[in-house]
Amino acid sequence: MAEDRFGGLTALARPLLADLGRLVTGRGGPAAGPLNIEDVRALARRRSCALPFSYVDSAAEDFVTHRANLRSFEEVTLRPNLLTDVRERDRSVTLFGRTLASPVLLAPTGMPGIQHRDAEFAGAGAAHAAGTVFTVSMAASHSVTAIAEQCPGPLWFQLYPWGNADDFTPYVELAARAGCEALVVTLDTPVGGNREADRRTGFTMPPHLSRENIGEVVRHPVRFGRWVATLAAGPGIRMGNIAETGVTGGMNAVHQATKFEAKFVPGFSADELALVRRMWDGPLLVKGITTAEQARRAHAAGVDGVIVSNHGGRQLDGLPAAVRALPEVADALDGTGVEVLLDGGVRRGTDILKALALGARAVMVGRPWVWGLAAGGRPGVDTVLRILNTEVERDMALMGIRTLSELGRHSVNVPAAWAYAAPGGI
């Protein structure tokens, strides 16, 4: 008995002592790496200069919509299907004829080169390795041409619809030449949002000195120096697509960014969207849809997909959470063949299952992959996708589903307060 008892204690102590050794030597313990997306965000915050981190983390005005994106997922509860054999599970989805290994797509984000020199090369490479889509922003640090040459996976291209067709047409042509499979037109940015946090830090175009950024230099000179080195080693605030098309004129990075913002004209209408439809032969999506009425107008213009999104709460504060708007949009487009995606607030595998149950075919994540980039370059983005995909597979088993297509409204409970006037026909 004594031998068994002490032998058991020895077996228990051995891995604990090994963990202690790793912690003492700085190599960490069994949970040394990020376990979830919030851990990735925290790691990015520790490793990043405050200025670029706050740019990604900021939102418009009082952050009402930004907070709602996260909180509203908590209001949806799950209804598992137990007594089901789920030893084999398939998390793939099919979008526009292409089967993807994951329902998680990487959303377009502007100027990730301010976070890490690899920028979109890291994001697109991680997406390709995970069997999913990377969406190149019109304001990307590297040009879509360079990204396509470096990363062989499927690419989509995001277009800001400047009011003048002569200005945005070169970008449509650029995306086509690079072999992008789909075009995503962002509709919710006729003008820039009122992001007061960016104005306080001076992280605007052109940049300005402020108490916050001067204080960052004084408090964290080493971290600030690393960030300056990152800007020098990579694309920094340069916009690759802008430089390649030459639409804004000049190659100076600050000049590009300043002119880029000046090009926004609140004059993009359904007529211009129909023009883009005629120009683009592949799948056409619009991003920024939050109501049934918007969805119907987009369908009438001939789009193939809509992305339910409020721009991460970075544009108009007071919009509904993306997941709260999702059922209304999905119902309005039911039976039309238009694909519905969700962007905004996704941080967990359960968030993804809830979105798919409420009518999305797939989800997009923006801030999470940029946090991964800031935390560790390409390995950091790999980690973000691994975390989300692992959670999806685990949650599928816990939900009792073998494929994502088994999800539906029967899979969730939605608050009665989410009810809306049923949309009419298309």
PDB file of N, CA and C in Angstrom, residues 255-326:
ATOM      1  N   HIS A 255       1.699  60.864 -47.692  1.00  0.00           N
ATOM      2  CA  HIS A 255       0.950  61.484 -48.792  1.00  0.00           C
ATOM      3  C   HIS A 255      -0.126  60.525 -49.292  1.00  0.00           C
ATOM      4  N   GLN A 256       0.239  59.246 -49.464  1.00  0.00           N
ATOM      5  CA  GLN A 256      -0.733  58.249 -49.921  1.00  0.00           C
ATOM      6  C   GLN A 256      -1.914  58.171 -48.968  1.00  0.00           C
ATOM      7  N   ALA A 257      -1.607  58.005 -47.677  1.00  0.00           N
ATOM      8  CA  ALA A 257      -2.664  57.816 -46.691  1.00  0.00           C
ATOM      9  C   ALA A 257      -3.569  59.037 -46.590  1.00  0.00           C
ATOM     10  N   THR A 258      -2.977  60.225 -46.647  1.00  0.00           N
ATOM     11  CA  THR A 258      -3.769  61.451 -46.568  1.00  0.00           C
ATOM     12  C   THR A 258      -4.679  61.592 -47.778  1.00  0.00           C
ATOM     13  N   LYS A 259      -4.143  61.353 -48.959  1.00  0.00           N
ATOM     14  CA  LYS A 259      -4.937  61.431 -50.180  1.00  0.00           C
ATOM     15  C   LYS A 259      -6.008  60.344 -50.209  1.00  0.00           C
ATOM     16  N   PHE A 260      -5.670  59.172 -49.656  1.00  0.00           N
ATOM     17  CA  PHE A 260      -6.625  58.065 -49.613  1.00  0.00           C
ATOM     18  C   PHE A 260      -7.890  58.485 -48.871  1.00  0.00           C
ATOM     19  N   GLU A 261      -7.719  59.083 -47.703  1.00  0.00           N
ATOM     20  CA  GLU A 261      -8.882  59.528 -46.929  1.00  0.00           C
ATOM     21  C   GLU A 261      -9.654  60.616 -47.663  1.00  0.00           C
ATOM     22  N   ALA A 262      -8.943  61.465 -48.385  1.00  0.00           N
ATOM     23  CA  ALA A 262      -9.603  62.565 -49.093  1.00  0.00           C
ATOM     24  C   ALA A 262     -10.445  62.082 -50.264  1.00  0.00           C
ATOM     25  N   LYS A 263     -10.191  60.863 -50.735  1.00  0.00           N
ATOM     26  CA  LYS A 263     -10.916  60.336 -51.891  1.00  0.00           C
ATOM     27  C   LYS A 263     -12.332  59.878 -51.540  1.00  0.00           C
ATOM     28  N   PHE A 264     -12.619  59.691 -50.255  1.00  0.00           N
ATOM     29  CA  PHE A 264     -13.955  59.235 -49.884  1.00  0.00           C
ATOM     30  C   PHE A 264     -14.976  60.319 -50.193  1.00  0.00           C
ATOM     31  N   VAL A 265     -15.965  59.947 -50.991  1.00  0.00           N
ATOM     32  CA  VAL A 265     -17.029  60.869 -51.378  1.00  0.00           C
ATOM     33  C   VAL A 265     -18.357  60.162 -51.121  1.00  0.00           C
ATOM     34  N   PRO A 266     -19.261  60.758 -50.337  1.00  0.00           N
ATOM     35  CA  PRO A 266     -20.524  60.087 -50.025  1.00  0.00           C
ATOM     36  C   PRO A 266     -21.497  60.114 -51.197  1.00  0.00           C
ATOM     37  N   GLY A 267     -21.057  59.556 -52.320  1.00  0.00           N
ATOM     38  CA  GLY A 267     -21.905  59.592 -53.504  1.00  0.00           C
ATOM     39  C   GLY A 267     -22.067  58.255 -54.189  1.00  0.00           C
ATOM     40  N   PHE A 268     -21.666  57.167 -53.511  1.00  0.00           N
ATOM     41  CA  PHE A 268     -21.778  55.843 -54.122  1.00  0.00           C
ATOM     42  C   PHE A 268     -23.210  55.339 -53.955  1.00  0.00           C
ATOM     43  N   SER A 269     -23.887  55.133 -55.076  1.00  0.00           N
ATOM     44  CA  SER A 269     -25.300  54.757 -55.052  1.00  0.00           C
ATOM     45  C   SER A 269     -25.490  53.375 -55.666  1.00  0.00           C
ATOM     46  N   ALA A 270     -26.760  52.957 -55.741  1.00  0.00           N
ATOM     47  CA  ALA A 270     -27.075  51.672 -56.366  1.00  0.00           C
ATOM     48  C   ALA A 270     -26.640  51.644 -57.825  1.00  0.00           C
ATOM     49  N   ASP A 271     -26.647  52.793 -58.479  1.00  0.00           N
ATOM     50  CA  ASP A 271     -26.207  52.842 -59.881  1.00  0.00           C
ATOM     51  C   ASP A 271     -24.726  52.499 -60.000  1.00  0.00           C
ATOM     52  N   GLU A 272     -23.910  53.044 -59.090  1.00  0.00           N
ATOM     53  CA  GLU A 272     -22.480  52.732 -59.117  1.00  0.00           C
ATOM     54  C   GLU A 272     -22.236  51.262 -58.777  1.00  0.00           C
ATOM     55  N   LEU A 273     -23.034  50.725 -57.839  1.00  0.00           N
ATOM     56  CA  LEU A 273     -22.885  49.304 -57.509  1.00  0.00           C
ATOM     57  C   LEU A 273     -23.215  48.439 -58.716  1.00  0.00           C
ATOM     58  N   ALA A 274     -24.254  48.815 -59.453  1.00  0.00           N
ATOM     59  CA  ALA A 274     -24.589  48.080 -60.677  1.00  0.00           C
ATOM     60  C   ALA A 274     -23.456  48.175 -61.697  1.00  0.00           C
ATOM     61  N   LEU A 275     -22.770  49.317 -61.722  1.00  0.00           N
ATOM     62  CA  LEU A 275     -21.618  49.472 -62.615  1.00  0.00           C
ATOM     63  C   LEU A 275     -20.500  48.512 -62.222  1.00  0.00           C
ATOM     64  N   VAL A 276     -20.228  48.414 -60.925  1.00  0.00           N
ATOM     65  CA  VAL A 276     -19.211  47.467 -60.459  1.00  0.00           C
ATOM     66  C   VAL A 276     -19.615  46.044 -60.828  1.00  0.00           C
ATOM     67  N   ARG A 277     -20.903  45.760 -60.711  1.00  0.00           N
ATOM     68  CA  ARG A 277     -21.393  44.422 -61.077  1.00  0.00           C
ATOM     69  C   ARG A 277     -21.074  44.112 -62.538  1.00  0.00           C
ATOM     70  N   ARG A 278     -21.248  45.075 -63.404  1.00  0.00           N
ATOM     71  CA  ARG A 278     -20.957  44.859 -64.825  1.00  0.00           C
ATOM     72  C   ARG A 278     -19.457  44.709 -65.076  1.00  0.00           C
ATOM     73  N   MET A 279     -18.650  45.366 -64.256  1.00  0.00           N
ATOM     74  CA  MET A 279     -17.199  45.312 -64.440  1.00  0.00           C
ATOM     75  C   MET A 279     -16.591  44.010 -63.935  1.00  0.00           C
ATOM     76  N   TRP A 280     -17.215  43.397 -62.938  1.00  0.00           N
ATOM     77  CA  TRP A 280     -16.599  42.254 -62.241  1.00  0.00           C
ATOM     78  C   TRP A 280     -17.319  40.964 -62.612  1.00  0.00           C
ATOM     79  N   ASP A 281     -16.569  39.999 -63.146  1.00  0.00           N
ATOM     80  CA  ASP A 281     -17.172  38.750 -63.610  1.00  0.00           C
ATOM     81  C   ASP A 281     -17.378  37.725 -62.502  1.00  0.00           C
ATOM     82  N   GLY A 282     -16.588  37.790 -61.445  1.00  0.00           N
ATOM     83  CA  GLY A 282     -16.669  36.793 -60.386  1.00  0.00           C
ATOM     84  C   GLY A 282     -17.703  37.141 -59.339  1.00  0.00           C
ATOM     85  N   PRO A 283     -17.705  36.390 -58.229  1.00  0.00           N
ATOM     86  CA  PRO A 283     -18.623  36.689 -57.135  1.00  0.00           C
ATOM     87  C   PRO A 283     -18.418  38.109 -56.604  1.00  0.00           C
ATOM     88  N   LEU A 284     -19.527  38.807 -56.402  1.00  0.00           N
ATOM     89  CA  LEU A 284     -19.505  40.177 -55.882  1.00  0.00           C
ATOM     90  C   LEU A 284     -20.251  40.212 -54.554  1.00  0.00           C
ATOM     91  N   LEU A 285     -19.582  40.714 -53.520  1.00  0.00           N
ATOM     92  CA  LEU A 285     -20.193  40.837 -52.206  1.00  0.00           C
ATOM     93  C   LEU A 285     -20.198  42.299 -51.785  1.00  0.00           C
ATOM     94  N   VAL A 286     -21.137  42.646 -50.917  1.00  0.00           N
ATOM     95  CA  VAL A 286     -21.134  43.963 -50.291  1.00  0.00           C
ATOM     96  C   VAL A 286     -21.000  43.777 -48.787  1.00  0.00           C
ATOM     97  N   LYS A 287     -20.249  44.667 -48.161  1.00  0.00           N
ATOM     98  CA  LYS A 287     -19.966  44.580 -46.727  1.00  0.00           C
ATOM     99  C   LYS A 287     -20.520  45.825 -46.041  1.00  0.00           C
ATOM    100  N   GLY A 288     -21.178  45.608 -44.902  1.00  0.00           N
ATOM    101  CA  GLY A 288     -21.743  46.728 -44.162  1.00  0.00           C
ATOM    102  C   GLY A 288     -23.258  46.693 -44.089  1.00  0.00           C
ATOM    103  N   ILE A 289     -23.865  45.575 -44.476  1.00  0.00           N
ATOM    104  CA  ILE A 289     -25.328  45.434 -44.463  1.00  0.00           C
ATOM    105  C   ILE A 289     -25.796  45.138 -43.039  1.00  0.00           C
ATOM    106  N   THR A 290     -26.848  45.849 -42.587  1.00  0.00           N
ATOM    107  CA  THR A 290     -27.382  45.608 -41.242  1.00  0.00           C
ATOM    108  C   THR A 290     -28.908  45.550 -41.200  1.00  0.00           C
ATOM    109  N   THR A 291     -29.593  45.748 -42.338  1.00  0.00           N
ATOM    110  CA  THR A 291     -31.056  45.715 -42.342  1.00  0.00           C
ATOM    111  C   THR A 291     -31.569  44.939 -43.549  1.00  0.00           C
ATOM    112  N   ALA A 292     -32.823  44.519 -43.454  1.00  0.00           N
ATOM    113  CA  ALA A 292     -33.455  43.809 -44.567  1.00  0.00           C
ATOM    114  C   ALA A 292     -33.560  44.702 -45.792  1.00  0.00           C
ATOM    115  N   GLU A 293     -33.866  45.975 -45.581  1.00  0.00           N
ATOM    116  CA  GLU A 293     -34.016  46.889 -46.710  1.00  0.00           C
ATOM    117  C   GLU A 293     -32.704  47.019 -47.487  1.00  0.00           C
ATOM    118  N   GLN A 294     -31.593  47.161 -46.758  1.00  0.00           N
ATOM    119  CA  GLN A 294     -30.291  47.232 -47.418  1.00  0.00           C
ATOM    120  C   GLN A 294     -30.012  45.944 -48.189  1.00  0.00           C
ATOM    121  N   ALA A 295     -30.353  44.820 -47.582  1.00  0.00           N
ATOM    122  CA  ALA A 295     -30.102  43.527 -48.224  1.00  0.00           C
ATOM    123  C   ALA A 295     -30.887  43.392 -49.519  1.00  0.00           C
ATOM    124  N   ARG A 296     -32.137  43.849 -49.518  1.00  0.00           N
ATOM    125  CA  ARG A 296     -32.952  43.759 -50.738  1.00  0.00           C
ATOM    126  C   ARG A 296     -32.371  44.633 -51.847  1.00  0.00           C
ATOM    127  N   ARG A 297     -31.928  45.823 -51.495  1.00  0.00           N
ATOM    128  CA  ARG A 297     -31.347  46.712 -52.511  1.00  0.00           C
ATOM    129  C   ARG A 297     -30.065  46.112 -53.088  1.00  0.00           C
ATOM    130  N   ALA A 298     -29.277  45.492 -52.246  1.00  0.00           N
ATOM    131  CA  ALA A 298     -28.054  44.855 -52.732  1.00  0.00           C
ATOM    132  C   ALA A 298     -28.384  43.694 -53.662  1.00  0.00           C
ATOM    133  N   HIS A 299     -29.393  42.924 -53.303  1.00  0.00           N
ATOM    134  CA  HIS A 299     -29.815  41.808 -54.161  1.00  0.00           C
ATOM    135  C   HIS A 299     -30.299  42.323 -55.504  1.00  0.00           C
ATOM    136  N   ALA A 300     -31.047  43.410 -55.486  1.00  0.00           N
ATOM    137  CA  ALA A 300     -31.556  43.974 -56.739  1.00  0.00           C
ATOM    138  C   ALA A 300     -30.428  44.459 -57.637  1.00  0.00           C
ATOM    139  N   ALA A 301     -29.300  44.848 -57.031  1.00  0.00           N
ATOM    140  CA  ALA A 301     -28.151  45.314 -57.811  1.00  0.00           C
ATOM    141  C   ALA A 301     -27.325  44.164 -58.365  1.00  0.00           C
ATOM    142  N   GLY A 302     -27.675  42.933 -57.981  1.00  0.00           N
ATOM    143  CA  GLY A 302     -27.018  41.775 -58.573  1.00  0.00           C
ATOM    144  C   GLY A 302     -25.855  41.200 -57.796  1.00  0.00           C
ATOM    145  N   VAL A 303     -25.774  41.468 -56.492  1.00  0.00           N
ATOM    146  CA  VAL A 303     -24.655  40.916 -55.729  1.00  0.00           C
ATOM    147  C   VAL A 303     -24.866  39.425 -55.481  1.00  0.00           C
ATOM    148  N   ASP A 304     -23.771  38.744 -55.220  1.00  0.00           N
ATOM    149  CA  ASP A 304     -23.803  37.309 -54.935  1.00  0.00           C
ATOM    150  C   ASP A 304     -23.720  37.013 -53.445  1.00  0.00           C
ATOM    151  N   GLY A 305     -23.305  37.992 -52.668  1.00  0.00           N
ATOM    152  CA  GLY A 305     -23.178  37.782 -51.236  1.00  0.00           C
ATOM    153  C   GLY A 305     -23.238  39.092 -50.480  1.00  0.00           C
ATOM    154  N   VAL A 306     -23.675  39.021 -49.220  1.00  0.00           N
ATOM    155  CA  VAL A 306     -23.663  40.190 -48.341  1.00  0.00           C
ATOM    156  C   VAL A 306     -22.934  39.812 -47.059  1.00  0.00           C
ATOM    157  N   ILE A 307     -22.214  40.768 -46.531  1.00  0.00           N
ATOM    158  CA  ILE A 307     -21.520  40.577 -45.261  1.00  0.00           C
ATOM    159  C   ILE A 307     -22.191  41.476 -44.239  1.00  0.00           C
ATOM    160  N   VAL A 308     -22.858  40.855 -43.284  1.00  0.00           N
ATOM    161  CA  VAL A 308     -23.514  41.605 -42.215  1.00  0.00           C
ATOM    162  C   VAL A 308     -22.412  42.133 -41.301  1.00  0.00           C
ATOM    163  N   SER A 309     -22.291  43.445 -41.241  1.00  0.00           N
ATOM    164  CA  SER A 309     -21.153  44.048 -40.544  1.00  0.00           C
ATOM    165  C   SER A 309     -21.457  45.495 -40.199  1.00  0.00           C
ATOM    166  N   ASN A 310     -20.916  45.943 -39.071  1.00  0.00           N
ATOM    167  CA  ASN A 310     -20.960  47.366 -38.729  1.00  0.00           C
ATOM    168  C   ASN A 310     -19.544  47.936 -38.652  1.00  0.00           C
ATOM    169  N   HIS A 311     -18.624  47.311 -39.369  1.00  0.00           N
ATOM    170  CA  HIS A 311     -17.228  47.767 -39.439  1.00  0.00           C
ATOM    171  C   HIS A 311     -16.561  47.687 -38.070  1.00  0.00           C
ATOM    172  N   GLY A 312     -16.947  46.672 -37.304  1.00  0.00           N
ATOM    173  CA  GLY A 312     -16.351  46.520 -35.984  1.00  0.00           C
ATOM    174  C   GLY A 312     -16.651  47.662 -35.041  1.00  0.00           C
ATOM    175  N   GLY A 313     -17.744  48.394 -35.313  1.00  0.00           N
ATOM    176  CA  GLY A 313     -18.076  49.549 -34.488  1.00  0.00           C
ATOM    177  C   GLY A 313     -17.188  50.749 -34.737  1.00  0.00           C
ATOM    178  N   ARG A 314     -16.470  50.753 -35.860  1.00  0.00           N
ATOM    179  CA  ARG A 314     -15.516  51.831 -36.134  1.00  0.00           C
ATOM    180  C   ARG A 314     -16.111  52.964 -36.962  1.00  0.00           C
ATOM    181  N   GLN A 315     -17.348  52.824 -37.432  1.00  0.00           N
ATOM    182  CA  GLN A 315     -17.930  53.847 -38.284  1.00  0.00           C
ATOM    183  C   GLN A 315     -19.078  54.571 -37.574  1.00  0.00           C
ATOM    184  N   LEU A 316     -20.296  54.097 -37.752  1.00  0.00           N
ATOM    185  CA  LEU A 316     -21.458  54.746 -37.134  1.00  0.00           C
ATOM    186  C   LEU A 316     -21.754  54.089 -35.794  1.00  0.00           C
ATOM    187  N   ASP A 317     -21.530  54.807 -34.708  1.00  0.00           N
ATOM    188  CA  ASP A 317     -21.843  54.262 -33.394  1.00  0.00           C
ATOM    189  C   ASP A 317     -23.350  54.301 -33.186  1.00  0.00           C
ATOM    190  N   GLY A 318     -23.901  53.231 -32.627  1.00  0.00           N
ATOM    191  CA  GLY A 318     -25.340  53.130 -32.439  1.00  0.00           C
ATOM    192  C   GLY A 318     -25.996  52.131 -33.368  1.00  0.00           C
ATOM    193  N   LEU A 319     -25.229  51.533 -34.273  1.00  0.00           N
ATOM    194  CA  LEU A 319     -25.774  50.464 -35.110  1.00  0.00           C
ATOM    195  C   LEU A 319     -26.006  49.221 -34.263  1.00  0.00           C
ATOM    196  N   PRO A 320     -26.895  48.326 -34.717  1.00  0.00           N
ATOM    197  CA  PRO A 320     -27.082  47.080 -33.975  1.00  0.00           C
ATOM    198  C   PRO A 320     -25.845  46.204 -34.069  1.00  0.00           C
ATOM    199  N   ALA A 321     -25.685  45.339 -33.092  1.00  0.00           N
ATOM    200  CA  ALA A 321     -24.619  44.345 -33.166  1.00  0.00           C
ATOM    201  C   ALA A 321     -24.788  43.529 -34.440  1.00  0.00           C
ATOM    202  N   ALA A 322     -23.678  43.109 -35.016  1.00  0.00           N
ATOM    203  CA  ALA A 322     -23.743  42.358 -36.271  1.00  0.00           C
ATOM    204  C   ALA A 322     -24.581  41.095 -36.119  1.00  0.00           C
ATOM    205  N   VAL A 323     -24.379  40.356 -35.035  1.00  0.00           N
ATOM    206  CA  VAL A 323     -25.121  39.104 -34.878  1.00  0.00           C
ATOM    207  C   VAL A 323     -26.602  39.373 -34.637  1.00  0.00           C
ATOM    208  N   ARG A 324     -26.939  40.520 -34.064  1.00  0.00           N
ATOM    209  CA  ARG A 324     -28.352  40.849 -33.858  1.00  0.00           C
ATOM    210  C   ARG A 324     -29.025  41.212 -35.179  1.00  0.00           C
ATOM    211  N   ALA A 325     -28.279  41.831 -36.099  1.00  0.00           N
ATOM    212  CA  ALA A 325     -28.831  42.169 -37.413  1.00  0.00           C
ATOM    213  C   ALA A 325     -28.903  40.961 -38.335  1.00  0.00           C
ATOM    214  N   LEU A 326     -28.134  39.937 -38.029  1.00  0.00           N
ATOM    215  CA  LEU A 326     -28.006  38.789 -38.929  1.00  0.00           C
ATOM    216  C   LEU A 326     -29.322  38.096 -39.267  1.00  0.00           C
TER     217      LEU A 326
END
